[in-house]
Amino acid sequence: MTADVLPMQKLHIKNLDCAACAAKLERALKKSEGVEDAVVDFVNQLLFVEARDMDRVRDAVRAIDPQVELVPATRTATHDAREGAPGVNFKKEIALLSAAATLFLWLLVSGSGWVSPLSFRWQLLIVMAAYLMAGGNVLAGAYRTIRQGLFFDENVLMVIATAGALAIQAHAEAVGVMIFFKVGELLQEKAVYHSRRSIRSLLAAQPDQAFLKTLEGLRPVPPKSVQVGDTIVVKPGQKIPLDGQVLEGESQLDTSMLTGEPVPLATQPGDTVMAGQISTTGALTIEVTRPFQESSIARVMDLVEHAAVRKARTEKFITVFARYYTPLVVAAAAGIAFLPPLLTGASYQDWIYRALVLLVISCPCALVISIPLGYFAGIGLASRHGILVKGSNFIDALAAVRTVVFDKTGTLTRGVFAVKKIDSRNGFSREQLLELAGAAEYQSNHPIARSIQIAFEKQGGRIDAARLSAHTVHAGLGVSARYDGQSILVGNENFMQRHAIPHSRSDVDGTVLHIAVDGRYAGAIVIGDAIRPESLEAVHALRDQGVDHIAMLTGDNARTAAMIAADLGLDNYHAGLLPEEKVRALEKIEQKRPNGKIAYVGDGINDAPVIARSDVGLAMGAMGSDAAVETADVVIMTDSPMKMAEALSIARATRRIVWQNIFLAFTVKGIFIAFGAFGLATMWEAVFADVGTALLAVANAARILRG
Ligand code: ADP
Ligand code: MG
């Protein structure tokens, strides 16, 4: 990021009534002066904008559409879920529509000859009244579009079609089409609103109350007002409202809100807990370690919400497509209406009617609305499973993955090492060796470091931080520090070679940590990690899904890497890699595998560069590591490689449904356009087909949510 990048601001959009209007607004804003970038998320009614001057943005929006209002959005989605009011006033719309429908029925009945027919003047009056009641909004929308000199939208299409019908005195058609179009719009709006709500409720894990421990006892307060360092109490069955550390109490945690995993997690004093987990069995006293805005759950909401900013290519394509397609259809309709009668002397009445059918059927609503909704549902479903996808473009990328590359330590393996052997040399004792290693690793958060610290503490050792200084991490190599005035190096063979320290090789399987003190070799600690039980399952699941190359990159030695690769049946591995060498190894794999995308799954420790470099970078178990959350395209909340396979299958299902919708819309439209041109379809059928397709597409998109 460069220094002058403007922050992306999030605003709520009110009274934005159609997906096409959203696209229109987005394009106009992007062109406005002082606006760096703008993205409109129609599904969530949000505007993301990068601009120097927000007043300018407001002015621009007002100029584009005076109805639309911008209100500052709260940081997280759940709040909105409770408000979540639909963009239209349903009651008013329904009242108007019912009145229009009554008049319309009267018109039909009076035309049938059962009752005395109306005079022409009365008939015209009723037609106009019903037409205006049903289509008032549509007319206003069309007027706005035309006045802005923008492209044709569905409102314009409908107005031209119905005005044409009025002109050729197809009165019932004009009113009927308007009524059904409106009914369809309302139903769509309702359907979108419902799926929006159910996606939101997936995420509505946000706690709204914290019990703050004060001198006067427990006080319920909103989580936002709790400060870092405050103490809160969570009773059994309650949701933990903020991230923190357990001071007192033991409990089983239900983490499914965050991770999608139903397995309960035992917690005790000293453990960290995250907002959104539910304490099921015991009461916990917790010291808050992060303000609410930075808590895990708030970040989850934020990530999912911002996913709309990164649109999939399909999504962008449809917006652009609708922009050219609609005027094209209008031109084609004009051709059909006037050319055949001019050339062959056929009846204008006939051909104009056919052209009107074409106009009605060509409305692109089904596509414009169902595609973003489909992606949003996919992202929502993934997040319920503890997989945060940062944009619909990554859904597309995941769906195209044919190669998966895993990191080893902490990803395929548990990252919890047991000491297998301590081999001291040059007069050092084994206890001394462990103490030196423990001291050097004291400030590192690498899984190796944590395991060494635990082994040392088990022996009854304690590190005095005051005796420690100059701690440095050498990524992919080891650590160095000064302890009691001695300079200590702990790391792999490569690390020893770099410092020209003669060392012995170990014949034990495992990760070898060589230790040197003041440039003198002190021996080695051999530690062993275990493969995660889910790793093999994940490899099989990925193969079942057509991933035909699975590789592993690791900074560990070749011997350990070979063993793990063989155990898991991987296609390839590269060992002894520094973080930047991992990038090169990935690029090599990329050259050999030009088909399909490459996903890299890491734990975010020593592999942020590869995560960033790959087509889709996934960070696992990463809510603790800010860097990984920043760089990854997909954040996996749990420590399970199986989530990679799950992410793939969700992405594929989402893509499939999005394509079904595209196919459905094009087929139905194609058939009806042909029928209409040959005079085989009526305006009634056209409007039913159009509304039906849109509803079907929305319902299909909502199917994704059911997984
Ligand atoms: P992986 O690529 O398998 O996830 P890392 O890149 O995290 O592994 O680490 C690679 C190697 O670097 C480790 O196997 C170890 O030999 C060495 N190393 C990394 N960090 C440390 C540390 N804190 N202490 C000792 N050795 C380390
Ligand atoms: Mg790792």
mmCIF file of C-alpha atoms in Angstrom, residues 42-258:
data_model
loop_
_atom_site.group_PDB
_atom_site.id
_atom_site.type_symbol
_atom_site.label_atom_id
_atom_site.label_comp_id
_atom_site.label_asym_id
_atom_site.label_seq_id
_atom_site.Cartn_x
_atom_site.Cartn_y
_atom_site.Cartn_z
ATOM 1 C CA PHE A 42 -26.845 -3.948 -3.907
ATOM 2 C CA VAL A 43 -27.532 -7.096 -1.930
ATOM 3 C CA ASN A 44 -26.531 -5.415 1.314
ATOM 4 C CA GLN A 45 -27.440 -1.895 0.257
ATOM 5 C CA LEU A 46 -23.967 -0.628 0.959
ATOM 6 C CA LEU A 47 -21.644 1.817 -0.698
ATOM 7 C CA PHE A 48 -17.898 1.492 -0.315
ATOM 8 C CA VAL A 49 -16.168 4.611 -1.419
ATOM 9 C CA GLU A 50 -12.667 6.025 -1.479
ATOM 10 C CA ALA A 51 -12.911 9.784 -1.691
ATOM 11 C CA ARG A 52 -11.250 12.866 -0.327
ATOM 12 C CA ASP A 53 -14.422 14.758 0.275
ATOM 13 C CA MET A 54 -17.541 12.949 1.426
ATOM 14 C CA ASP A 55 -19.742 16.001 0.805
ATOM 15 C CA ARG A 56 -18.806 15.759 -2.849
ATOM 16 C CA VAL A 57 -19.869 12.129 -2.843
ATOM 17 C CA ARG A 58 -23.218 13.063 -1.341
ATOM 18 C CA ASP A 59 -23.689 15.782 -3.953
ATOM 19 C CA ALA A 60 -22.818 13.368 -6.716
ATOM 20 C CA VAL A 61 -25.273 10.792 -5.407
ATOM 21 C CA ARG A 62 -28.003 13.398 -5.131
ATOM 22 C CA ALA A 63 -27.400 14.498 -8.697
ATOM 23 C CA ILE A 64 -27.646 10.915 -9.911
ATOM 24 C CA ASP A 65 -30.703 9.985 -7.906
ATOM 25 C CA PRO A 66 -32.318 12.454 -5.508
ATOM 26 C CA GLN A 67 -34.239 9.670 -3.761
ATOM 27 C CA VAL A 68 -31.150 7.834 -2.650
ATOM 28 C CA GLU A 69 -29.865 8.661 0.805
ATOM 29 C CA LEU A 70 -26.527 7.842 2.361
ATOM 30 C CA VAL A 71 -26.196 7.125 6.040
ATOM 31 C CA PRO A 72 -23.013 6.281 7.869
ATOM 32 C CA ALA A 73 -22.833 2.533 8.350
ATOM 33 C CA THR A 74 -21.934 0.859 11.592
ATOM 34 C CA ARG A 75 -18.826 -1.198 11.531
ATOM 35 C CA THR A 76 -20.410 -4.591 11.631
ATOM 36 C CA ALA A 77 -23.091 -6.354 9.725
ATOM 37 C CA THR A 78 -25.243 -7.723 12.505
ATOM 38 C CA HIS A 79 -26.354 -4.340 13.604
ATOM 39 C CA ASP A 80 -27.737 -3.800 10.149
ATOM 40 C CA ALA A 81 -29.363 -7.201 10.268
ATOM 41 C CA ARG A 82 -31.655 -5.951 12.954
ATOM 42 C CA GLU A 83 -32.536 -2.813 11.062
ATOM 43 C CA GLY A 84 -32.467 -4.548 7.708
ATOM 44 C CA ALA A 85 -35.503 -2.736 6.358
ATOM 45 C CA PRO A 86 -36.188 -3.437 2.722
ATOM 46 C CA GLY A 87 -35.639 -0.657 0.222
ATOM 47 C CA VAL A 88 -39.315 -0.287 -0.611
ATOM 48 C CA ASN A 89 -42.417 0.496 1.348
ATOM 49 C CA PHE A 90 -44.306 -2.759 0.891
ATOM 50 C CA LYS A 91 -47.592 -1.611 2.391
ATOM 51 C CA LYS A 92 -47.904 1.382 0.124
ATOM 52 C CA GLU A 93 -46.896 -0.573 -2.947
ATOM 53 C CA ILE A 94 -49.362 -3.333 -2.206
ATOM 54 C CA ALA A 95 -52.218 -0.869 -1.641
ATOM 55 C CA LEU A 96 -51.505 0.839 -4.952
ATOM 56 C CA LEU A 97 -51.221 -2.448 -6.754
ATOM 57 C CA SER A 98 -54.495 -3.771 -5.327
ATOM 58 C CA ALA A 99 -56.297 -0.644 -6.446
ATOM 59 C CA ALA A 100 -54.779 -0.966 -9.901
ATOM 60 C CA ALA A 101 -55.707 -4.630 -10.033
ATOM 61 C CA THR A 102 -59.346 -3.880 -9.088
ATOM 62 C CA LEU A 103 -59.630 -1.327 -11.876
ATOM 63 C CA PHE A 104 -57.956 -3.764 -14.221
ATOM 64 C CA LEU A 105 -60.498 -6.485 -13.385
ATOM 65 C CA TRP A 106 -63.349 -4.070 -13.943
ATOM 66 C CA LEU A 107 -61.854 -3.296 -17.320
ATOM 67 C CA LEU A 108 -61.666 -6.984 -18.255
ATOM 68 C CA VAL A 109 -65.185 -7.722 -17.030
ATOM 69 C CA SER A 110 -66.666 -4.743 -18.847
ATOM 70 C CA GLY A 111 -64.960 -5.831 -22.035
ATOM 71 C CA SER A 112 -66.367 -9.348 -21.771
ATOM 72 C CA GLY A 113 -69.903 -8.306 -22.547
ATOM 73 C CA TRP A 114 -71.340 -9.647 -19.266
ATOM 74 C CA VAL A 115 -72.054 -6.165 -18.055
ATOM 75 C CA SER A 116 -72.874 -3.117 -20.086
ATOM 76 C CA PRO A 117 -69.710 -1.934 -21.824
ATOM 77 C CA LEU A 118 -68.075 1.283 -20.725
ATOM 78 C CA SER A 119 -68.003 4.279 -22.937
ATOM 79 C CA PHE A 120 -64.642 4.740 -24.635
ATOM 80 C CA ARG A 121 -63.906 7.823 -22.579
ATOM 81 C CA TRP A 122 -64.554 6.001 -19.297
ATOM 82 C CA GLN A 123 -62.511 3.098 -20.406
ATOM 83 C CA LEU A 124 -59.584 5.345 -21.203
ATOM 84 C CA LEU A 125 -59.887 7.047 -17.830
ATOM 85 C CA ILE A 126 -59.822 3.750 -15.954
ATOM 86 C CA VAL A 127 -56.908 2.500 -18.030
ATOM 87 C CA MET A 128 -54.900 5.600 -17.278
ATOM 88 C CA ALA A 129 -55.696 5.505 -13.564
ATOM 89 C CA ALA A 130 -54.763 1.832 -13.235
ATOM 90 C CA TYR A 131 -51.656 2.329 -15.346
ATOM 91 C CA LEU A 132 -50.417 5.204 -13.226
ATOM 92 C CA MET A 133 -51.162 3.468 -9.946
ATOM 93 C CA ALA A 134 -49.288 0.337 -10.921
ATOM 94 C CA GLY A 135 -46.514 1.987 -12.842
ATOM 95 C CA GLY A 136 -45.942 5.296 -11.066
ATOM 96 C CA ASN A 137 -42.566 4.195 -9.729
ATOM 97 C CA VAL A 138 -41.563 2.654 -12.992
ATOM 98 C CA LEU A 139 -42.368 5.868 -14.845
ATOM 99 C CA ALA A 140 -40.474 7.944 -12.321
ATOM 100 C CA GLY A 141 -37.507 5.586 -12.525
ATOM 101 C CA ALA A 142 -37.480 5.730 -16.302
ATOM 102 C CA TYR A 143 -37.703 9.511 -16.227
ATOM 103 C CA ARG A 144 -34.682 9.712 -13.936
ATOM 104 C CA THR A 145 -32.646 7.376 -16.100
ATOM 105 C CA ILE A 146 -33.397 9.311 -19.253
ATOM 106 C CA ARG A 147 -32.841 12.697 -17.662
ATOM 107 C CA GLN A 148 -29.380 11.641 -16.548
ATOM 108 C CA GLY A 149 -28.603 10.670 -20.114
ATOM 109 C CA LEU A 150 -27.716 7.213 -18.858
ATOM 110 C CA PHE A 151 -28.336 3.915 -20.528
ATOM 111 C CA PHE A 152 -31.693 2.243 -20.791
ATOM 112 C CA ASP A 153 -32.726 0.234 -17.799
ATOM 113 C CA GLU A 154 -35.619 -2.103 -17.119
ATOM 114 C CA ASN A 155 -37.867 0.811 -16.185
ATOM 115 C CA VAL A 156 -37.316 2.403 -19.557
ATOM 116 C CA LEU A 157 -37.926 -0.918 -21.269
ATOM 117 C CA MET A 158 -41.234 -1.349 -19.477
ATOM 118 C CA VAL A 159 -42.348 2.199 -20.132
ATOM 119 C CA ILE A 160 -41.608 1.930 -23.850
ATOM 120 C CA ALA A 161 -43.359 -1.447 -24.001
ATOM 121 C CA THR A 162 -46.494 -0.348 -22.179
ATOM 122 C CA ALA A 163 -46.648 3.054 -23.849
ATOM 123 C CA GLY A 164 -46.427 1.216 -27.154
ATOM 124 C CA ALA A 165 -49.271 -1.045 -26.074
ATOM 125 C CA LEU A 166 -51.367 1.999 -25.173
ATOM 126 C CA ALA A 167 -50.583 3.505 -28.555
ATOM 127 C CA ILE A 168 -51.838 0.480 -30.447
ATOM 128 C CA GLN A 169 -54.840 0.449 -28.093
ATOM 129 C CA ALA A 170 -53.883 -2.808 -26.429
ATOM 130 C CA HIS A 171 -55.170 -1.296 -23.197
ATOM 131 C CA ALA A 172 -55.514 -4.430 -21.140
ATOM 132 C CA GLU A 173 -51.996 -5.487 -22.090
ATOM 133 C CA ALA A 174 -50.510 -2.157 -21.105
ATOM 134 C CA VAL A 175 -52.082 -2.194 -17.657
ATOM 135 C CA GLY A 176 -51.608 -5.931 -17.178
ATOM 136 C CA VAL A 177 -47.937 -5.928 -18.045
ATOM 137 C CA MET A 178 -47.326 -3.020 -15.704
ATOM 138 C CA ILE A 179 -49.152 -4.754 -12.863
ATOM 139 C CA PHE A 180 -47.361 -8.054 -13.317
ATOM 140 C CA PHE A 181 -44.002 -6.399 -13.716
ATOM 141 C CA LYS A 182 -44.592 -4.563 -10.444
ATOM 142 C CA VAL A 183 -45.795 -7.708 -8.675
ATOM 143 C CA GLY A 184 -42.681 -9.469 -9.884
ATOM 144 C CA GLU A 185 -40.456 -6.659 -8.655
ATOM 145 C CA LEU A 186 -42.067 -6.755 -5.239
ATOM 146 C CA LEU A 187 -41.779 -10.516 -4.971
ATOM 147 C CA GLN A 188 -38.159 -10.301 -6.014
ATOM 148 C CA GLU A 189 -37.514 -7.588 -3.507
ATOM 149 C CA LYS A 190 -39.081 -9.743 -0.816
ATOM 150 C CA ALA A 191 -37.071 -12.784 -1.846
ATOM 151 C CA VAL A 192 -33.828 -10.835 -1.916
ATOM 152 C CA TYR A 193 -34.655 -9.300 1.417
ATOM 153 C CA HIS A 194 -35.287 -12.708 2.920
ATOM 154 C CA SER A 195 -32.128 -14.278 1.646
ATOM 155 C CA ARG A 196 -30.227 -11.207 2.737
ATOM 156 C CA ARG A 197 -31.654 -11.629 6.184
ATOM 157 C CA SER A 198 -30.907 -15.296 6.388
ATOM 158 C CA ILE A 199 -27.333 -14.734 5.267
ATOM 159 C CA ARG A 200 -27.049 -12.072 7.912
ATOM 160 C CA SER A 201 -28.506 -14.271 10.586
ATOM 161 C CA LEU A 202 -25.808 -16.802 9.801
ATOM 162 C CA LEU A 203 -23.418 -14.153 10.870
ATOM 163 C CA ALA A 204 -25.488 -12.611 13.588
ATOM 164 C CA ALA A 205 -23.371 -14.198 16.200
ATOM 165 C CA GLN A 206 -22.595 -10.912 17.741
ATOM 166 C CA PRO A 207 -23.112 -10.653 21.480
ATOM 167 C CA ASP A 208 -24.928 -7.517 22.605
ATOM 168 C CA GLN A 209 -24.154 -7.517 26.302
ATOM 169 C CA ALA A 210 -21.134 -7.868 28.555
ATOM 170 C CA PHE A 211 -21.179 -8.240 32.323
ATOM 171 C CA LEU A 212 -18.514 -5.898 33.599
ATOM 172 C CA LYS A 213 -17.024 -6.626 37.007
ATOM 173 C CA THR A 214 -17.084 -3.447 39.096
ATOM 174 C CA LEU A 215 -16.695 -2.674 42.768
ATOM 175 C CA GLU A 216 -20.472 -2.648 43.121
ATOM 176 C CA GLY A 217 -20.843 -6.028 41.439
ATOM 177 C CA LEU A 218 -21.655 -7.092 37.903
ATOM 178 C CA ARG A 219 -23.009 -4.450 35.568
ATOM 179 C CA PRO A 220 -24.467 -5.228 32.129
ATOM 180 C CA VAL A 221 -22.927 -2.913 29.522
ATOM 181 C CA PRO A 222 -22.695 -2.871 25.734
ATOM 182 C CA PRO A 223 -19.515 -4.708 24.652
ATOM 183 C CA LYS A 224 -18.362 -1.619 22.772
ATOM 184 C CA SER A 225 -17.905 0.320 26.008
ATOM 185 C CA VAL A 226 -15.638 -2.274 27.623
ATOM 186 C CA GLN A 227 -11.950 -1.322 27.692
ATOM 187 C CA VAL A 228 -8.838 -3.421 27.355
ATOM 188 C CA GLY A 229 -7.816 -4.581 30.832
ATOM 189 C CA ASP A 230 -11.386 -4.608 32.209
ATOM 190 C CA THR A 231 -12.649 -7.783 33.794
ATOM 191 C CA ILE A 232 -15.882 -9.370 32.605
ATOM 192 C CA VAL A 233 -17.844 -12.396 33.717
ATOM 193 C CA VAL A 234 -19.510 -14.855 31.350
ATOM 194 C CA LYS A 235 -22.098 -17.191 32.842
ATOM 195 C CA PRO A 236 -22.763 -20.707 31.580
ATOM 196 C CA GLY A 237 -24.737 -20.607 28.345
ATOM 197 C CA GLN A 238 -23.707 -17.078 27.508
ATOM 198 C CA LYS A 239 -21.791 -15.834 24.530
ATOM 199 C CA ILE A 240 -18.343 -14.450 25.235
ATOM 200 C CA PRO A 241 -18.653 -10.787 24.226
ATOM 201 C CA LEU A 242 -14.979 -9.809 23.817
ATOM 202 C CA ASP A 243 -11.612 -11.404 23.163
ATOM 203 C CA GLY A 244 -9.654 -12.001 26.340
ATOM 204 C CA GLN A 245 -7.798 -14.267 28.687
ATOM 205 C CA VAL A 246 -9.429 -16.500 31.267
ATOM 206 C CA LEU A 247 -8.571 -15.487 34.826
ATOM 207 C CA GLU A 248 -10.861 -17.838 36.695
ATOM 208 C CA GLY A 249 -13.145 -20.737 35.910
ATOM 209 C CA GLU A 250 -13.245 -23.689 33.590
ATOM 210 C CA SER A 251 -15.704 -24.391 30.848
ATOM 211 C CA GLN A 252 -16.412 -26.125 27.591
ATOM 212 C CA LEU A 253 -16.559 -23.657 24.726
ATOM 213 C CA ASP A 254 -18.863 -23.989 21.767
ATOM 214 C CA THR A 255 -16.884 -22.406 18.945
ATOM 215 C CA SER A 256 -19.246 -23.301 16.118
ATOM 216 C CA MET A 257 -20.275 -19.676 15.641
ATOM 217 C CA LEU A 258 -16.753 -18.829 14.544
#
